[in-house]
mmCIF file of C-alpha atoms in Angstrom:
data_model
loop_
_atom_site.group_PDB
_atom_site.id
_atom_site.type_symbol
_atom_site.label_atom_id
_atom_site.label_comp_id
_atom_site.label_asym_id
_atom_site.label_seq_id
_atom_site.Cartn_x
_atom_site.Cartn_y
_atom_site.Cartn_z
ATOM 1 C CA ALA A 1 168.657 50.659 287.376
ATOM 2 C CA GLU A 2 168.127 47.021 288.248
ATOM 3 C CA VAL A 3 165.003 45.055 287.336
ATOM 4 C CA ASN A 4 164.022 41.448 287.877
ATOM 5 C CA ALA A 5 164.213 39.005 284.969
ATOM 6 C CA THR A 6 162.001 36.015 284.208
ATOM 7 C CA TYR A 7 163.556 32.703 283.152
ATOM 8 C CA LEU A 8 161.978 31.210 280.000
ATOM 9 C CA SER A 9 164.532 28.641 278.849
ATOM 10 C CA SER A 10 168.245 27.966 278.813
ATOM 11 C CA THR A 11 168.558 30.488 275.991
ATOM 12 C CA ARG A 12 165.908 33.101 276.876
ATOM 13 C CA ILE A 13 164.942 35.426 279.707
ATOM 14 C CA THR A 14 162.666 38.453 279.734
ATOM 15 C CA CYS A 15 162.867 41.681 281.686
ATOM 16 C CA GLU A 16 160.844 44.868 281.689
ATOM 17 C CA THR A 17 162.729 48.031 280.788
ATOM 18 C CA PRO A 18 162.797 50.638 283.559
ATOM 19 C CA SER A 19 161.741 54.201 282.929
ATOM 20 C CA THR A 20 164.371 56.853 282.278
ATOM 21 C CA PRO A 21 164.265 60.651 281.993
ATOM 22 C CA THR A 22 166.670 60.650 279.056
ATOM 23 C CA THR A 23 166.715 59.218 275.555
ATOM 24 C CA GLY A 24 169.591 57.556 273.752
ATOM 25 C CA PRO A 25 171.736 54.408 274.041
ATOM 26 C CA ALA A 26 171.961 52.290 277.204
ATOM 27 C CA LEU A 27 173.899 49.133 278.105
ATOM 28 C CA LEU A 28 172.079 45.992 279.184
ATOM 29 C CA LYS A 29 173.925 43.479 281.399
ATOM 30 C CA VAL A 30 172.632 40.305 283.017
ATOM 31 C CA SER A 31 173.362 38.765 286.417
ATOM 32 C CA ILE A 32 172.562 35.198 287.462
ATOM 33 C CA ASP A 33 173.889 35.434 291.043
ATOM 34 C CA GLY A 34 171.677 38.094 292.571
ATOM 35 C CA GLY A 35 173.590 41.048 291.255
ATOM 36 C CA PHE A 36 177.124 40.195 292.378
ATOM 37 C CA HIS A 37 178.453 39.589 288.870
ATOM 38 C CA TYR A 38 177.092 40.896 285.574
ATOM 39 C CA VAL A 39 177.938 39.411 282.203
ATOM 40 C CA GLY A 40 177.335 40.540 278.653
ATOM 41 C CA SER A 41 176.906 44.019 277.318
ATOM 42 C CA LEU A 42 174.069 44.660 274.910
ATOM 43 C CA GLN A 43 173.228 48.109 273.654
ATOM 44 C CA VAL A 44 169.614 49.224 273.640
ATOM 45 C CA THR A 45 168.203 52.593 272.676
ATOM 46 C CA TYR A 46 165.625 54.601 274.559
ATOM 47 C CA HIS A 47 163.288 56.672 272.383
ATOM 48 C CA ALA A 48 161.002 59.464 273.408
ATOM 49 C CA THR A 49 157.478 58.253 274.142
ATOM 50 C CA PRO A 50 155.237 59.214 271.194
ATOM 51 C CA THR A 51 152.837 62.084 271.786
ATOM 52 C CA LEU A 52 149.207 61.784 270.657
ATOM 53 C CA PHE A 53 147.140 64.682 269.335
ATOM 54 C CA GLY A 54 143.946 63.012 268.137
ATOM 55 C CA LEU A 55 142.126 61.518 265.157
ATOM 56 C CA GLU A 56 142.167 63.294 261.808
ATOM 57 C CA GLU A 57 138.925 61.711 260.530
ATOM 58 C CA LEU A 58 135.558 62.884 261.792
ATOM 59 C CA GLY A 59 133.998 59.453 261.937
ATOM 60 C CA ALA A 60 133.602 55.987 260.462
ATOM 61 C CA SER A 61 130.768 53.777 259.292
ATOM 62 C CA VAL A 62 129.365 50.988 261.443
ATOM 63 C CA ILE A 63 130.410 48.522 258.731
ATOM 64 C CA GLY A 64 134.060 49.438 259.280
ATOM 65 C CA GLY A 65 136.980 49.352 256.897
ATOM 66 C CA ARG A 66 137.968 52.995 257.049
ATOM 67 C CA PRO A 67 141.673 53.734 257.741
ATOM 68 C CA LEU A 68 141.683 56.149 260.688
ATOM 69 C CA ARG A 69 144.664 58.486 260.986
ATOM 70 C CA VAL A 70 145.969 58.907 264.511
ATOM 71 C CA LYS A 71 147.954 62.140 264.569
ATOM 72 C CA GLY A 72 150.845 62.743 266.933
ATOM 73 C CA ARG A 73 154.627 62.945 267.069
ATOM 74 C CA GLY A 74 157.466 60.462 267.519
ATOM 75 C CA PHE A 75 156.159 57.397 265.656
ATOM 76 C CA SER A 76 159.165 56.903 263.338
ATOM 77 C CA TYR A 77 161.164 54.607 265.633
ATOM 78 C CA LEU A 78 158.262 52.131 265.663
ATOM 79 C CA GLN A 79 159.308 51.189 262.107
ATOM 80 C CA GLU A 80 162.711 49.959 263.273
ATOM 81 C CA GLN A 81 163.435 46.258 263.738
ATOM 82 C CA GLY A 82 162.650 45.156 267.276
ATOM 83 C CA ALA A 83 160.461 48.155 268.079
ATOM 84 C CA PRO A 84 157.199 47.462 269.945
ATOM 85 C CA LEU A 85 154.238 46.820 267.680
ATOM 86 C CA PRO A 86 151.592 49.579 267.832
ATOM 87 C CA THR A 87 147.899 48.686 268.023
ATOM 88 C CA CYS A 88 144.617 50.565 268.215
ATOM 89 C CA ASP A 89 142.242 49.306 270.873
ATOM 90 C CA PHE A 90 138.582 50.062 270.182
ATOM 91 C CA GLY A 91 137.383 48.673 273.498
ATOM 92 C CA PHE A 92 136.015 45.471 271.958
ATOM 93 C CA GLY A 93 139.062 44.434 269.954
ATOM 94 C CA ALA A 94 142.499 45.618 268.927
ATOM 95 C CA VAL A 95 143.771 46.041 265.365
ATOM 96 C CA PRO A 96 147.360 46.510 264.178
ATOM 97 C CA ALA A 97 148.470 50.065 263.490
ATOM 98 C CA VAL A 98 150.704 50.980 260.544
ATOM 99 C CA VAL A 99 153.251 53.772 260.848
ATOM 100 C CA GLU A 100 152.800 56.125 257.897
ATOM 101 C CA ASP A 101 155.339 58.722 259.048
ATOM 102 C CA ASP A 102 156.599 60.311 262.248
ATOM 103 C CA SER A 103 153.258 62.068 262.803
ATOM 104 C CA THR A 104 150.710 59.490 261.600
ATOM 105 C CA LEU A 105 149.516 56.013 262.527
ATOM 106 C CA LEU A 106 146.894 54.221 260.413
ATOM 107 C CA CYS A 107 144.286 52.008 262.104
ATOM 108 C CA GLN A 108 141.464 50.333 260.187
ATOM 109 C CA ALA A 109 138.153 50.822 261.973
ATOM 110 C CA PRO A 110 136.530 47.463 262.736
ATOM 111 C CA PRO A 111 132.767 46.901 262.288
ATOM 112 C CA VAL A 112 130.375 47.678 265.133
ATOM 113 C CA THR A 113 126.780 46.679 265.770
ATOM 114 C CA HIS A 114 125.268 50.155 266.111
ATOM 115 C CA ALA A 115 126.057 53.848 265.675
ATOM 116 C CA HIS A 116 127.637 55.461 268.724
ATOM 117 C CA THR A 117 130.760 57.296 269.886
ATOM 118 C CA HIS A 118 133.542 55.284 271.487
ATOM 119 C CA GLY A 119 137.150 55.710 272.533
ATOM 120 C CA VAL A 120 140.293 54.563 270.772
ATOM 121 C CA ASP A 121 143.357 53.578 272.841
ATOM 122 C CA VAL A 122 146.772 53.438 271.199
ATOM 123 C CA ARG A 123 149.022 50.798 272.767
ATOM 124 C CA LEU A 124 152.574 49.551 272.236
ATOM 125 C CA GLY A 125 154.064 46.092 272.501
ATOM 126 C CA ARG A 126 152.841 42.792 273.839
ATOM 127 C CA LYS A 127 152.108 44.273 277.242
ATOM 128 C CA ARG A 128 149.961 46.839 275.422
ATOM 129 C CA TYR A 129 151.491 49.912 277.041
ATOM 130 C CA LEU A 130 148.906 52.703 276.834
ATOM 131 C CA LEU A 131 150.268 55.883 275.279
ATOM 132 C CA PRO A 132 149.578 59.056 277.303
ATOM 133 C CA SER A 133 146.442 61.037 276.318
ATOM 134 C CA SER A 134 145.180 58.006 274.387
ATOM 135 C CA ARG A 135 141.886 57.973 276.274
ATOM 136 C CA ASN A 136 141.059 61.426 274.933
ATOM 137 C CA ILE A 137 140.667 60.018 271.415
ATOM 138 C CA THR A 138 137.127 59.166 270.350
ATOM 139 C CA VAL A 139 135.537 58.272 267.027
ATOM 140 C CA LYS A 140 131.899 58.666 266.011
ATOM 141 C CA ARG A 141 130.381 55.720 264.190
ATOM 142 C CA PHE A 142 127.684 56.417 261.613
ATOM 143 C CA ASP A 143 124.966 54.164 260.248
ATOM 144 C CA ALA A 144 125.430 52.866 256.717
ATOM 145 C CA ILE A 145 123.109 54.642 254.253
ATOM 146 C CA GLN A 146 120.710 52.701 252.043
ATOM 147 C CA VAL A 147 119.477 54.768 249.061
ATOM 148 C CA THR A 148 116.122 53.469 247.825
ATOM 149 C CA LYS A 149 114.896 56.208 245.478
ATOM 150 C CA VAL A 150 116.217 59.057 243.344
ATOM 151 C CA ASP A 151 114.008 61.944 242.252
ATOM 152 C CA PRO A 152 114.056 62.756 239.385
ATOM 153 C CA PRO A 153 115.220 59.331 238.185
ATOM 154 C CA ARG A 154 117.001 60.764 235.144
ATOM 155 C CA GLY A 155 118.813 63.918 234.122
ATOM 156 C CA SER A 156 121.168 65.531 231.644
ATOM 157 C CA ALA A 157 124.773 64.376 231.398
ATOM 158 C CA ALA A 158 125.716 68.063 231.619
ATOM 159 C CA GLY A 159 124.976 67.935 235.373
ATOM 160 C CA SER A 160 124.637 70.935 237.744
ATOM 161 C CA TYR A 161 120.988 70.296 238.728
ATOM 162 C CA SER A 162 119.694 68.919 242.047
ATOM 163 C CA LEU A 163 118.580 65.412 243.070
ATOM 164 C CA ARG A 164 116.508 64.248 246.023
ATOM 165 C CA LEU A 165 117.588 60.968 247.628
ATOM 166 C CA THR A 166 115.370 58.977 249.951
ATOM 167 C CA GLY A 167 116.365 55.992 252.031
ATOM 168 C CA THR A 168 117.630 55.253 255.539
ATOM 169 C CA GLY A 169 120.678 56.130 257.626
ATOM 170 C CA PHE A 170 121.245 59.769 256.645
ATOM 171 C CA ASP A 171 122.881 61.700 259.518
ATOM 172 C CA ALA A 172 122.750 65.494 259.836
ATOM 173 C CA ASP A 173 125.937 65.423 261.953
ATOM 174 C CA ALA A 174 127.959 63.821 259.170
ATOM 175 C CA ALA A 175 130.171 66.600 257.810
ATOM 176 C CA GLU A 176 131.591 64.240 255.166
ATOM 177 C CA ALA A 177 128.251 62.948 253.851
ATOM 178 C CA ALA A 178 128.442 62.337 250.102
ATOM 179 C CA ALA A 179 126.601 60.721 247.216
ATOM 180 C CA HIS A 180 128.446 58.397 244.854
ATOM 181 C CA PHE A 181 127.594 57.940 241.172
ATOM 182 C CA ARG A 182 128.936 54.674 239.720
ATOM 183 C CA ASP A 183 128.559 53.863 236.021
ATOM 184 C CA VAL A 184 126.987 50.389 235.811
ATOM 185 C CA VAL A 185 128.942 49.600 232.617
ATOM 186 C CA ASP A 186 132.508 50.795 233.107
ATOM 187 C CA GLY A 187 132.525 51.255 236.899
ATOM 188 C CA THR A 188 133.752 54.858 236.854
ATOM 189 C CA CYS A 189 132.685 56.818 239.902
ATOM 190 C CA ALA A 190 132.043 60.453 240.771
ATOM 191 C CA HIS A 191 131.182 62.000 244.118
ATOM 192 C CA ALA A 192 129.097 64.974 245.247
ATOM 193 C CA PRO A 193 128.437 66.547 248.673
ATOM 194 C CA LEU A 194 125.203 65.489 250.344
ATOM 195 C CA ARG A 195 122.912 67.922 252.165
ATOM 196 C CA VAL A 196 121.057 65.903 254.797
ATOM 197 C CA VAL A 197 117.479 66.984 255.560
ATOM 198 C CA SER A 198 116.388 64.106 257.800
ATOM 199 C CA ARG A 199 117.158 60.475 258.595
ATOM 200 C CA THR A 200 115.296 59.483 255.413
ATOM 201 C CA GLU A 201 115.988 62.363 253.000
ATOM 202 C CA ALA A 202 119.011 64.153 251.559
ATOM 203 C CA TRP A 203 119.787 66.332 248.514
ATOM 204 C CA VAL A 204 122.568 66.505 245.975
ATOM 205 C CA ASP A 205 122.543 70.229 245.168
ATOM 206 C CA LYS A 206 124.862 69.922 242.171
ATOM 207 C CA VAL A 207 124.875 66.650 240.245
ATOM 208 C CA PRO A 208 128.295 65.971 238.676
ATOM 209 C CA ALA A 209 128.574 66.052 234.887
ATOM 210 C CA TRP A 210 128.959 62.634 233.270
ATOM 211 C CA HIS A 211 131.155 61.433 230.416
ATOM 212 C CA ARG A 212 128.355 59.602 228.603
ATOM 213 C CA ALA A 213 124.662 58.846 228.608
ATOM 214 C CA GLY A 214 123.692 55.703 230.500
ATOM 215 C CA ARG A 215 122.714 54.174 233.829
ATOM 216 C CA SER A 216 124.491 54.939 237.086
ATOM 217 C CA GLU A 217 123.944 53.493 240.529
ATOM 218 C CA ILE A 218 123.708 56.072 243.300
ATOM 219 C CA THR A 219 124.858 55.147 246.785
ATOM 220 C CA ALA A 220 125.688 57.414 249.721
ATOM 221 C CA SER A 221 127.818 57.430 252.853
ATOM 222 C CA ASN A 222 128.022 59.523 256.002
ATOM 223 C CA CYS A 223 131.814 59.398 255.864
ATOM 224 C CA HIS A 224 134.507 58.343 253.426
ATOM 225 C CA ASP A 225 134.327 54.583 253.974
ATOM 226 C CA ASP A 226 135.166 52.736 250.777
ATOM 227 C CA ALA A 227 133.109 49.780 252.000
ATOM 228 C CA ASP A 228 130.003 51.992 252.056
ATOM 229 C CA PHE A 229 130.347 52.599 248.323
ATOM 230 C CA SER A 230 129.851 48.903 247.547
ATOM 231 C CA ARG A 231 126.300 48.839 248.907
ATOM 232 C CA GLU A 232 123.409 48.566 246.473
ATOM 233 C CA GLY A 233 121.749 51.860 245.624
ATOM 234 C CA ALA A 234 119.136 53.375 243.333
ATOM 235 C CA ILE A 235 119.488 53.625 239.563
ATOM 236 C CA PHE A 236 119.785 57.043 237.960
ATOM 237 C CA VAL A 237 119.841 57.520 234.181
ATOM 238 C CA TYR A 238 122.099 60.113 232.600
ATOM 239 C CA GLU A 239 120.622 61.376 229.343
ATOM 240 C CA ARG A 240 122.577 63.003 226.534
ATOM 241 C CA ALA A 241 123.288 66.669 227.173
ATOM 242 C CA LEU A 242 120.377 68.743 225.884
ATOM 243 C CA ALA A 243 120.879 70.470 222.514
ATOM 244 C CA LEU A 244 118.291 72.189 220.273
ATOM 245 C CA LEU A 245 118.571 71.908 216.506
ATOM 246 C CA ALA A 246 115.423 73.236 214.778
ATOM 247 C CA VAL A 247 111.846 74.424 215.229
ATOM 248 C CA ARG A 248 108.804 73.984 212.965
ATOM 249 C CA PRO A 249 106.816 76.011 212.135
ATOM 250 C CA ALA A 250 108.935 79.121 212.467
ATOM 251 C CA VAL A 251 105.893 81.444 212.576
ATOM 252 C CA VAL A 252 103.444 81.544 215.510
ATOM 253 C CA ASP A 253 100.282 83.437 216.315
ATOM 254 C CA SER A 254 100.968 86.488 218.480
ATOM 255 C CA HIS A 255 97.857 85.613 220.492
ATOM 256 C CA GLY A 256 99.294 82.235 221.447
ATOM 257 C CA GLY A 257 98.155 78.660 221.035
ATOM 258 C CA THR A 258 100.403 77.667 218.128
ATOM 259 C CA SER A 259 101.841 74.161 218.441
ATOM 260 C CA VAL A 260 105.506 73.968 217.390
ATOM 261 C CA LEU A 261 107.872 70.982 217.299
ATOM 262 C CA ILE A 262 111.372 71.429 218.700
ATOM 263 C CA ARG A 263 113.972 69.056 217.277
ATOM 264 C CA GLY A 264 117.106 68.231 219.235
ATOM 265 C CA VAL A 265 118.811 65.637 221.437
ATOM 266 C CA GLY A 266 118.660 64.890 225.137
ATOM 267 C CA PHE A 267 114.917 65.193 225.757
ATOM 268 C CA TYR A 268 113.440 62.873 228.376
ATOM 269 C CA PRO A 269 110.127 62.584 230.283
ATOM 270 C CA SER A 270 109.751 63.448 233.962
ATOM 271 C CA LEU A 271 107.018 62.756 236.508
ATOM 272 C CA PRO A 272 105.720 65.188 237.524
ATOM 273 C CA SER A 273 106.689 66.947 234.331
ATOM 274 C CA VAL A 274 109.133 69.853 234.613
ATOM 275 C CA LEU A 275 109.523 70.145 230.840
ATOM 276 C CA LYS A 276 108.950 73.766 229.789
ATOM 277 C CA CYS A 277 109.480 76.058 226.816
ATOM 278 C CA ARG A 278 110.438 79.725 226.993
ATOM 279 C CA PHE A 279 109.836 82.223 224.214
ATOM 280 C CA GLY A 280 112.181 85.168 224.533
ATOM 281 C CA PRO A 281 113.416 86.152 227.996
ATOM 282 C CA SER A 282 110.176 85.835 229.971
ATOM 283 C CA GLN A 283 107.282 84.228 228.066
ATOM 284 C CA TYR A 284 106.630 80.579 228.938
ATOM 285 C CA GLY A 285 104.595 77.899 227.193
ATOM 286 C CA ASP A 286 103.528 74.349 227.960
ATOM 287 C CA ALA A 287 105.692 71.524 226.634
ATOM 288 C CA THR A 288 104.981 67.859 225.907
ATOM 289 C CA PHE A 289 107.542 65.089 225.534
ATOM 290 C CA VAL A 290 107.240 63.311 222.167
ATOM 291 C CA ASN A 291 110.476 61.305 222.057
ATOM 292 C CA SER A 292 114.170 61.714 222.827
ATOM 293 C CA THR A 293 114.625 64.011 219.812
ATOM 294 C CA THR A 294 111.330 65.949 219.835
ATOM 295 C CA VAL A 295 109.173 68.024 222.173
ATOM 296 C CA ARG A 296 105.994 69.904 221.358
ATOM 297 C CA CYS A 297 105.643 73.455 222.665
ATOM 298 C CA VAL A 298 102.563 75.701 222.679
ATOM 299 C CA SER A 299 103.286 79.372 222.143
ATOM 300 C CA PRO A 300 102.110 81.706 224.937
ATOM 301 C CA PRO A 301 99.782 84.693 224.435
ATOM 302 C CA ASN A 302 100.856 88.337 224.367
ATOM 303 C CA LEU A 303 103.723 87.937 221.889
ATOM 304 C CA ARG A 304 104.304 91.105 219.857
ATOM 305 C CA ALA A 305 103.600 90.672 216.170
ATOM 306 C CA GLY A 306 106.631 91.198 213.932
ATOM 307 C CA LEU A 307 109.234 90.251 216.568
ATOM 308 C CA GLU A 308 111.443 87.159 216.660
ATOM 309 C CA TYR A 309 111.626 85.108 219.837
ATOM 310 C CA PRO A 310 114.431 82.631 220.653
ATOM 311 C CA VAL A 311 112.936 79.387 221.962
ATOM 312 C CA ALA A 312 114.587 77.727 224.976
ATOM 313 C CA VAL A 313 113.721 74.377 226.573
ATOM 314 C CA THR A 314 114.345 72.973 230.055
ATOM 315 C CA VAL A 315 114.193 69.286 230.954
ATOM 316 C CA ASP A 316 114.959 69.760 234.649
ATOM 317 C CA GLY A 317 112.823 72.808 235.424
ATOM 318 C CA LYS A 318 115.852 75.027 236.073
ATOM 319 C CA THR A 319 118.378 75.179 233.239
ATOM 320 C CA TYR A 320 117.122 76.464 229.884
ATOM 321 C CA VAL A 321 118.986 75.621 226.676
ATOM 322 C CA THR A 322 118.643 77.492 223.409
ATOM 323 C CA ALA A 323 120.380 77.768 220.026
ATOM 324 C CA PRO A 324 120.737 80.597 217.488
ATOM 325 C CA SER A 325 118.768 78.644 214.865
ATOM 326 C CA VAL A 326 115.822 77.904 217.162
ATOM 327 C CA LYS A 327 113.553 80.959 217.104
ATOM 328 C CA VAL A 328 110.082 81.871 215.905
ATOM 329 C CA ARG A 329 108.509 85.013 214.503
ATOM 330 C CA ALA A 330 105.197 86.183 215.900
ATOM 331 C CA THR A 331 102.587 87.402 213.479
ATOM 332 C CA ALA A 332 99.074 88.684 213.943
ATOM 333 C CA ALA A 333 96.356 86.191 213.046
ATOM 334 C CA PRO A 334 94.352 87.159 209.975
ATOM 335 C CA ARG A 335 90.976 88.828 210.703
ATOM 336 C CA ILE A 336 87.909 88.550 208.490
ATOM 337 C CA LEU A 337 86.419 91.977 207.850
ATOM 338 C CA ARG A 338 83.815 91.079 205.243
ATOM 339 C CA ILE A 339 82.976 88.459 202.692
ATOM 340 C CA GLU A 340 82.358 89.331 199.051
ATOM 341 C CA PRO A 341 80.174 88.663 197.273
ATOM 342 C CA SER A 342 77.738 88.451 200.136
#
């Protein structure tokens, strides 16, 4: 096939490759007399046009930065020297694409001004040839989340309880929504799925266990954008894992009302208070925070005299902790029958 060439200089011309139904090597010759004589013989290689399937990620934050994976087939030759440079066109700007393997291109999502769904075109070369099916690729952009409050503001380093987050930008359509716990001292980070209730409220149903007691900053994102994690969040305090050590006194009135002190580690106050004591499997008593190593419990009524009751304590209102050495024996209160001498 013959195509016209454009003169650039005494050492350079350009020409646009014609289409061909086959792949493989082809010879390129040049004529400067209208096609009567051709000189030179350069070998070029035709490759199959890459096929696009779609985006692997479900979305990206409005602040950008997330590498989006464009899935398809036939990208390998784009890594060869002289191959056309791939780009991702987001409609308002193009960014370079990186070939990860024959089936994956990586494009970093640029920032946008507001949350919406827009198309992504994949193009090749300086003339920005549009790959077939490219206009079927869309990406949803999510607002960046700002966490302003955590309730409760502290919890056991053992984890597994729930937290309520309030703020702005939560999106119920975000399948990848997650909360991020970053230690303010050593920078270690843990993640937990986020259950979105509304634009201003979401829950962490299972707080991750932590390696030490201390302060962590909680942020959240609607998708896995690393840039989202760097936003300021709300402070959450991990307390030492709850452990009970001793109880005094070890004898309580079977009719209730006896004040006992529970010694241990990992106690902390909560507002409103969810601190509770349990005597045996089903008898509950009020509890009062004294300090991080002591709580005061009041024994409940209707304990059976002569029986021993293991004492358990919860600091989160859900998980009760006990120990073999922490138990009390119920005894009947003395009764005055008569006084002698009268």
